Coordinates of C-alpha atoms in Angstrom, one line a residue:
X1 CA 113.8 87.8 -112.0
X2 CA 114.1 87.9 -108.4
X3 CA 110.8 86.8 -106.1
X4 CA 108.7 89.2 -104.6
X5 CA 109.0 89.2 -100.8
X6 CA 105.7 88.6 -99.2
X7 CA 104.6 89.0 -95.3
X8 CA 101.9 86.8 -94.2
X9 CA 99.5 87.8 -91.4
X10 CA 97.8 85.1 -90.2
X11 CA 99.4 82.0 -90.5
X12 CA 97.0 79.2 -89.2
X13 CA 93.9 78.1 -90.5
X14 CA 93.7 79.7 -94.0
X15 CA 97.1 81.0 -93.5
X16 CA 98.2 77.1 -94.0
X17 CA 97.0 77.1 -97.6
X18 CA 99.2 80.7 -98.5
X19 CA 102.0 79.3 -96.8
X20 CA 101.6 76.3 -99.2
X21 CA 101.4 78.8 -101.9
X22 CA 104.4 80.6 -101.2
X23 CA 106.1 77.3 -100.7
X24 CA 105.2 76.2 -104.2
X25 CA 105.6 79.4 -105.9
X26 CA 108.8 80.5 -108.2
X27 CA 108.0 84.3 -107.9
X28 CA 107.4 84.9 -104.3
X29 CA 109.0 84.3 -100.6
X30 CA 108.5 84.6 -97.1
X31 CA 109.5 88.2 -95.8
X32 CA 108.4 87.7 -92.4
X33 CA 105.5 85.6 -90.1
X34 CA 102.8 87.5 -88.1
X35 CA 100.8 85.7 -85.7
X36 CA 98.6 86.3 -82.6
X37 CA 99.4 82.9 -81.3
X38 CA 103.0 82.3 -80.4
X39 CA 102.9 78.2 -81.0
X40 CA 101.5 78.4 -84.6
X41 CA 104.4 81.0 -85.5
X42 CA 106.9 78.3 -83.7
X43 CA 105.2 75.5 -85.8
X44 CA 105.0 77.4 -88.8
X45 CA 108.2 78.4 -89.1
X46 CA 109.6 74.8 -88.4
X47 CA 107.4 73.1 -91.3
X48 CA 108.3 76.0 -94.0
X49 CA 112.5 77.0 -92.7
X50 CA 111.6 80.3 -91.9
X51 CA 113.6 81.9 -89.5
X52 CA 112.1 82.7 -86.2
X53 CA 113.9 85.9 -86.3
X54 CA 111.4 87.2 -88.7
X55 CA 108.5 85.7 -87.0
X56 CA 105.9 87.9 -84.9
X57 CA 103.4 88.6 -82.6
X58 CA 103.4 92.2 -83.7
X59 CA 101.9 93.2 -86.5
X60 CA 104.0 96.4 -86.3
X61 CA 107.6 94.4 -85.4
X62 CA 106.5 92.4 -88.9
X63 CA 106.3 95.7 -90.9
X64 CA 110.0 96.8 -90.2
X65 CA 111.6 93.7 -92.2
X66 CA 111.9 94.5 -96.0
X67 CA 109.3 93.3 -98.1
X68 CA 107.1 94.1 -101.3
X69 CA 104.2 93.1 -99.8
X70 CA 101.4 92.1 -97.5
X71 CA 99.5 88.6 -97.9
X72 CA 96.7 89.3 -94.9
X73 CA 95.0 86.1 -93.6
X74 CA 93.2 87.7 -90.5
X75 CA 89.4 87.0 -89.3
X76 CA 87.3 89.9 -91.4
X77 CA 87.1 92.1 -88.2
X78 CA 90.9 92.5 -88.1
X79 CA 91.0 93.6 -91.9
X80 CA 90.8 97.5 -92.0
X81 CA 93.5 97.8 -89.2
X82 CA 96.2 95.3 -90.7
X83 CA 95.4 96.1 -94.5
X84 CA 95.6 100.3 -93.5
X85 CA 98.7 99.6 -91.2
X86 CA 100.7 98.0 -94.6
X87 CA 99.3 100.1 -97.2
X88 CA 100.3 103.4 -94.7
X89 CA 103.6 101.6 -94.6
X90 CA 104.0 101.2 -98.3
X91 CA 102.9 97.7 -99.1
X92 CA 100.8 96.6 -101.4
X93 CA 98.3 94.1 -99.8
X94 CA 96.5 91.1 -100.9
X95 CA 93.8 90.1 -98.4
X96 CA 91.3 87.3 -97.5
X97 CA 87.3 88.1 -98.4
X98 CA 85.5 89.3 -97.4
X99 CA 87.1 92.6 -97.7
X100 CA 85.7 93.5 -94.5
X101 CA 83.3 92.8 -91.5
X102 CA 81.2 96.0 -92.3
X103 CA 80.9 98.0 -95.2
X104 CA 82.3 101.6 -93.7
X105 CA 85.2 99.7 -92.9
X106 CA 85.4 98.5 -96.3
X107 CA 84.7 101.8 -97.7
X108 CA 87.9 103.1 -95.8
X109 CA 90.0 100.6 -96.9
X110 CA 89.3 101.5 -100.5
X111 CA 89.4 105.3 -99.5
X112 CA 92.8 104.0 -97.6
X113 CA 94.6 102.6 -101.0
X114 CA 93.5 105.9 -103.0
X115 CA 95.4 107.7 -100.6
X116 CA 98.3 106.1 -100.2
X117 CA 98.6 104.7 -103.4
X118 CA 99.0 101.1 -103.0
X119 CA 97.4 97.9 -104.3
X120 CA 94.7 96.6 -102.0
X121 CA 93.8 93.4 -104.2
X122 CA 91.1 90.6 -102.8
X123 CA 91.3 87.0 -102.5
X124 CA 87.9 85.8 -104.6
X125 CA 89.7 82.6 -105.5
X126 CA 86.2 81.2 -106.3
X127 CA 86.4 83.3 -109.7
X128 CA 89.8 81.4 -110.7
X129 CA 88.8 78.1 -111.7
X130 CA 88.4 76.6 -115.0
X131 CA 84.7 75.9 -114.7
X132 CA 84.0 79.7 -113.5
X133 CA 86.0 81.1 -116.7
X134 CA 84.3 78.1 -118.7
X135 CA 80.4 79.5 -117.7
X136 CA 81.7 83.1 -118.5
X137 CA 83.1 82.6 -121.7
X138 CA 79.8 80.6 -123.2
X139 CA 77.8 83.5 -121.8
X140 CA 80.1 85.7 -123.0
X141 CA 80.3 84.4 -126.3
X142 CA 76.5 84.6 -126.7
X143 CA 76.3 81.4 -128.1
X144 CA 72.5 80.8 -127.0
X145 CA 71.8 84.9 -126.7
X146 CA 71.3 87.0 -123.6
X147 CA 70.9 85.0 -120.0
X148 CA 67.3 85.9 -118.3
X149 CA 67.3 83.8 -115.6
X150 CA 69.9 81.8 -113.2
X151 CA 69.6 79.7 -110.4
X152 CA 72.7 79.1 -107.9
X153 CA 72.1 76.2 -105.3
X154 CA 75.0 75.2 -102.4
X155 CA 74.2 72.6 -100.0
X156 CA 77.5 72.4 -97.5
X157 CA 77.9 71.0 -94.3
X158 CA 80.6 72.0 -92.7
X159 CA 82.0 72.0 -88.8
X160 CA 84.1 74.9 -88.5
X161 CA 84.4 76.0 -84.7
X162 CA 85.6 79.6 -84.2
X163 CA 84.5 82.8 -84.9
X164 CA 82.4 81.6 -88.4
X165 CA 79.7 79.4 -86.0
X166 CA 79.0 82.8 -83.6
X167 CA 78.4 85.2 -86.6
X168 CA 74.9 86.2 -87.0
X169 CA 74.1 85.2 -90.7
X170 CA 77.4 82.6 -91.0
X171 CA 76.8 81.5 -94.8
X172 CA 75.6 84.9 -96.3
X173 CA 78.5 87.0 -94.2
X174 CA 81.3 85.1 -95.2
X175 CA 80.7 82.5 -97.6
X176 CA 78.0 84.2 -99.7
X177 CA 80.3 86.5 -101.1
X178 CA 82.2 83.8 -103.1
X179 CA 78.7 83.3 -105.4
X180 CA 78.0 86.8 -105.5
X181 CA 81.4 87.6 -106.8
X182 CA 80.9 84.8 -109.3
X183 CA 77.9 85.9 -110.5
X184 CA 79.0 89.4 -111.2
X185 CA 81.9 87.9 -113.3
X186 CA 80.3 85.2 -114.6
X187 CA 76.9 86.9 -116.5
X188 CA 78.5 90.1 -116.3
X189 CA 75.6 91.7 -113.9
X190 CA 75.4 94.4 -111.7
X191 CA 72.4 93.8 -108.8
X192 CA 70.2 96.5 -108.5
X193 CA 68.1 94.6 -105.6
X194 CA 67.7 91.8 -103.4
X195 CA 65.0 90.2 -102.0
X196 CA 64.8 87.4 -99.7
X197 CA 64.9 85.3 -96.1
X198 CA 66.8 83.3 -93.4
X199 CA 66.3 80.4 -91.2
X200 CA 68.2 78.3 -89.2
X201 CA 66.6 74.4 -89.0
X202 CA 66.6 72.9 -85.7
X203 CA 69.8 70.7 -85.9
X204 CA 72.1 74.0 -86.7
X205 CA 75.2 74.4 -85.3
X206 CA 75.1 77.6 -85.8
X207 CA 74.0 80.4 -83.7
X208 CA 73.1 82.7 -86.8
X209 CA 71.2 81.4 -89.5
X210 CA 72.8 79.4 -91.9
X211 CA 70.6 79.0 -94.4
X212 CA 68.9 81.1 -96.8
X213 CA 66.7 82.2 -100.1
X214 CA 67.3 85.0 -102.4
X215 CA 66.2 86.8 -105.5
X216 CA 68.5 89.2 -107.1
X217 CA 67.5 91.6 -109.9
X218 CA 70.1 93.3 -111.9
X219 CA 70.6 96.6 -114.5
X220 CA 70.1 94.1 -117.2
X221 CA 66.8 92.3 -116.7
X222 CA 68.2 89.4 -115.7
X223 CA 67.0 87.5 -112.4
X224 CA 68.8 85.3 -109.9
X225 CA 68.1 83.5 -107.3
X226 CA 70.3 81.8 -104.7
X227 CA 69.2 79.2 -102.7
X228 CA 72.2 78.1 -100.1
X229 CA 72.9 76.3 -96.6
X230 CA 75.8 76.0 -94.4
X231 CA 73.9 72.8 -92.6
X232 CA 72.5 71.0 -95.0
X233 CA 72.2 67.0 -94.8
X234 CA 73.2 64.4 -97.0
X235 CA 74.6 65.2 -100.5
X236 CA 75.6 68.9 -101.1
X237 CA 77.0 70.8 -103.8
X238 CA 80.8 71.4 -104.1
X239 CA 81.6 74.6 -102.5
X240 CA 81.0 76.9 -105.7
X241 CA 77.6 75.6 -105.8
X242 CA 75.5 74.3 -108.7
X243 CA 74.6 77.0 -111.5
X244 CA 71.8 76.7 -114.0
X245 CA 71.9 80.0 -116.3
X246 CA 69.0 80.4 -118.9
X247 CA 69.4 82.0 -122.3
X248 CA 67.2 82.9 -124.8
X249 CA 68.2 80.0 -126.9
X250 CA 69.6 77.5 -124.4
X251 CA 71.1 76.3 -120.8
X252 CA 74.4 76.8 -119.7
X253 CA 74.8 75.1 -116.1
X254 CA 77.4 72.8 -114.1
X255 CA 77.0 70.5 -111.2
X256 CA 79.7 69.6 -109.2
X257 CA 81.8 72.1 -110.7
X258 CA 81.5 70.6 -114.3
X259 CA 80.0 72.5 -117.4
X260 CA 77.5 70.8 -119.7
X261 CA 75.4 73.2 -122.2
X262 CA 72.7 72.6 -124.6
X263 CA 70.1 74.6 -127.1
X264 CA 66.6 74.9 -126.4
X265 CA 64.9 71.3 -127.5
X266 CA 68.6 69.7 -127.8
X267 CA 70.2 67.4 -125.2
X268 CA 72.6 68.4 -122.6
X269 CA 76.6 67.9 -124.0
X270 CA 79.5 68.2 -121.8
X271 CA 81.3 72.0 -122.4
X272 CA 84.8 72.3 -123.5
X273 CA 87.1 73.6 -120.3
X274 CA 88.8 76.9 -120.8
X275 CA 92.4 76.3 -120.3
X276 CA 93.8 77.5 -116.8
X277 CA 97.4 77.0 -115.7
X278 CA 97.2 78.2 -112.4
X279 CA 94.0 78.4 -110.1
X280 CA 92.7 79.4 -106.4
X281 CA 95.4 80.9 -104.5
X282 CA 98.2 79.8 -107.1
X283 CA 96.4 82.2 -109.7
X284 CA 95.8 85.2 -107.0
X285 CA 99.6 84.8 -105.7
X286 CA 100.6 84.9 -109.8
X287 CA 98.5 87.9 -110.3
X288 CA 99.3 89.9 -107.4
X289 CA 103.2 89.7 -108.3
X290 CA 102.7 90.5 -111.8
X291 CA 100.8 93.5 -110.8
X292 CA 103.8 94.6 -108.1
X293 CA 105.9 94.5 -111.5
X294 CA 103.5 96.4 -113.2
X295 CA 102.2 93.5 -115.9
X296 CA 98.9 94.2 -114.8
X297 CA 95.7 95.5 -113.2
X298 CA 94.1 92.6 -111.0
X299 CA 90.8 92.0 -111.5
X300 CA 89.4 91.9 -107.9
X301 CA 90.8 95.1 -106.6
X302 CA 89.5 96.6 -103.3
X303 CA 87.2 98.7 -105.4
X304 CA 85.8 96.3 -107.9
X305 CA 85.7 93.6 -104.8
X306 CA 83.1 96.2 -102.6
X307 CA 80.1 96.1 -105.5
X308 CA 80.6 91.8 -104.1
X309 CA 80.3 92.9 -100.9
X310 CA 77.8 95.4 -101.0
X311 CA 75.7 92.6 -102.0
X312 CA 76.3 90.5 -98.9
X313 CA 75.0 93.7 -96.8
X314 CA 72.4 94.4 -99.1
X315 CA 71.4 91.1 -98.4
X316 CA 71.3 90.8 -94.9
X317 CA 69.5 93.9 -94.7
X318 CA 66.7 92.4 -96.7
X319 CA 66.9 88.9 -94.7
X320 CA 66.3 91.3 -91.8
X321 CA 63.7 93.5 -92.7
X322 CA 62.2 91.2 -95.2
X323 CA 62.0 93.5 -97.9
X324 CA 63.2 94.3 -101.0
X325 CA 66.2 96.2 -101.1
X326 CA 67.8 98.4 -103.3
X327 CA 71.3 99.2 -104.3

């Protein structure tokens, strides 16, 4: 079966681990290399042999080479006019999260792939990992009856530089939306409101607040809150956070991305991993060319992926009126 042909936009920074992808992959290639910066294209297309005559500056130079579709890497702001600009060219596109920097722009992206009739697919690589599927299948199973209450906790530290330090709420904007998404798939809950606040300590390097505390209530009765930071000190959470889910007969949690579960009164036993081949951005890539041959229906589709992001605007909206906010 011949590779899908792919054109990546964005091709430093988080571009570097989809070029990896593509490098490693057996179903998919480079089509062509879109860059604003004229020495990461050079670079780029030095490490990975692709052919500076299909590298550019120009998003719309990029979308004359044939190809079957568009991986975009772009800061969030940059989203809606390079997703639109494929799918009105008649590419499927797999893009970054968060969908979008706003939610009208998001909403017209979605409104964008109805009309045109192409696959705008999301990168929520957080949901494909062998611990994730792990905690959804025990809740899904029922094994200790319906969750009522879940804490997530993410302590992270990070030095990024760029655009991520001058955003107003940094962790909530675009990390946030990795947990949210999780916690939709995992307990297989839809918010109906948020509640919460923000902060920055005084040793942030961040201009927005990085840190906050949240209580999401969904359809179901079930509770959540989220407690994260983007400049915490000393020893922090792996980046999908630490998860403690409560069941009517049990706990089903994981720290440092490892599952343990137990029944209520019963000690806490390591959980048996659900099997994954593929992960991250090896799983998305897989997906997102099996849905171009039409094997199947990704999960985190532009519509599914704006209920995730709805919640990151739902909750800044709360953090800054400090009220409880409703979907």
């Amino acid at each position: 079966m011949s590779k899908k042909r792919m054109i990546i936009v964005g091709v430093g920074g988080m571009g570097e681990a989809w070029m990896n992808t593509l490098a490693a992959s057996t179903d998919a290639d480079y089509a062509a290399l879109v860059d604003v910066s004229a020495p990461t294209l050079a670079r780029q297309s030095a490490r990975y042999g692709v052919p500076e005559s299909v590298c550019f500056t120009e998003l719309e130079q990029a979308l004359r080479i044939p190809a079957d579709g568009l991986i975009n890497v772009t800061p969030p702001q940059f989203h809606e006019e390079v997703c639109c600009a494929a799918m009105r060219a008649g590419l499927p596109v797999l893009t970054e999260k968060p969908l979008s920097d706003t939610l009208p722009a998001a909403q017209r992206m979605v409104a964008c792939a109805h009309e045109t009739e192409q696959l705008l697919m999301v990168a929520q690589n957080y949901r494909y990992q062998p611990f994730v599927r792990t905690m959804h299948d025990l809740v899904a199973s029922g094994l200790y009856g319906k969750p009522g209450q879940a804490q997530i906790a993410f302590y992270k530290g990070p030095h990024f530089g760029g655009f991520r330090e001058e955003m107003p709420y940094p962790l909530i904007i675009d990390m946030s939306i990795h947990h949210f998404d999780m916690l939709r798939y995992i307990l297989e809950a839809e918010p109906v409101a948020v509640s919460g606040r923000s902060w920055n300590p005084s040793w942030s390097w961040f201009d927005g607040d990085a840190s906050c505390q949240l209580v999401f209530e969904c359809s179901n009765g079930l509770s959540v809150l989220y407690h994260g930071s983007w400049c915490s000190t000393g020893d922090e959470t792996s980046w999908s956070g630490d998860w403690r889910i409560e069941c009517e007969g049990g706990v089903i949690a994981s720290e440092q991305d490892i599952v343990t579960q137990g029944a209520t009164g019963q000690p806490m036993r390591l959980a048996a991993t659900a099997p994954m081949p593929l992960r991250a951005q090896a799983y998305l890539l897989d997906e997102f060319v099996r849905a171009l041959r039409g094997e199947t229906v990704p999960a985190t589709t532009g519509n599914d992926n704006l209920k995730s992001l709805t919640m990151v605007f739902k909750a800044v909206e709360a953090v800054q009126t400090g009220t409880r906010v409703t979907f």
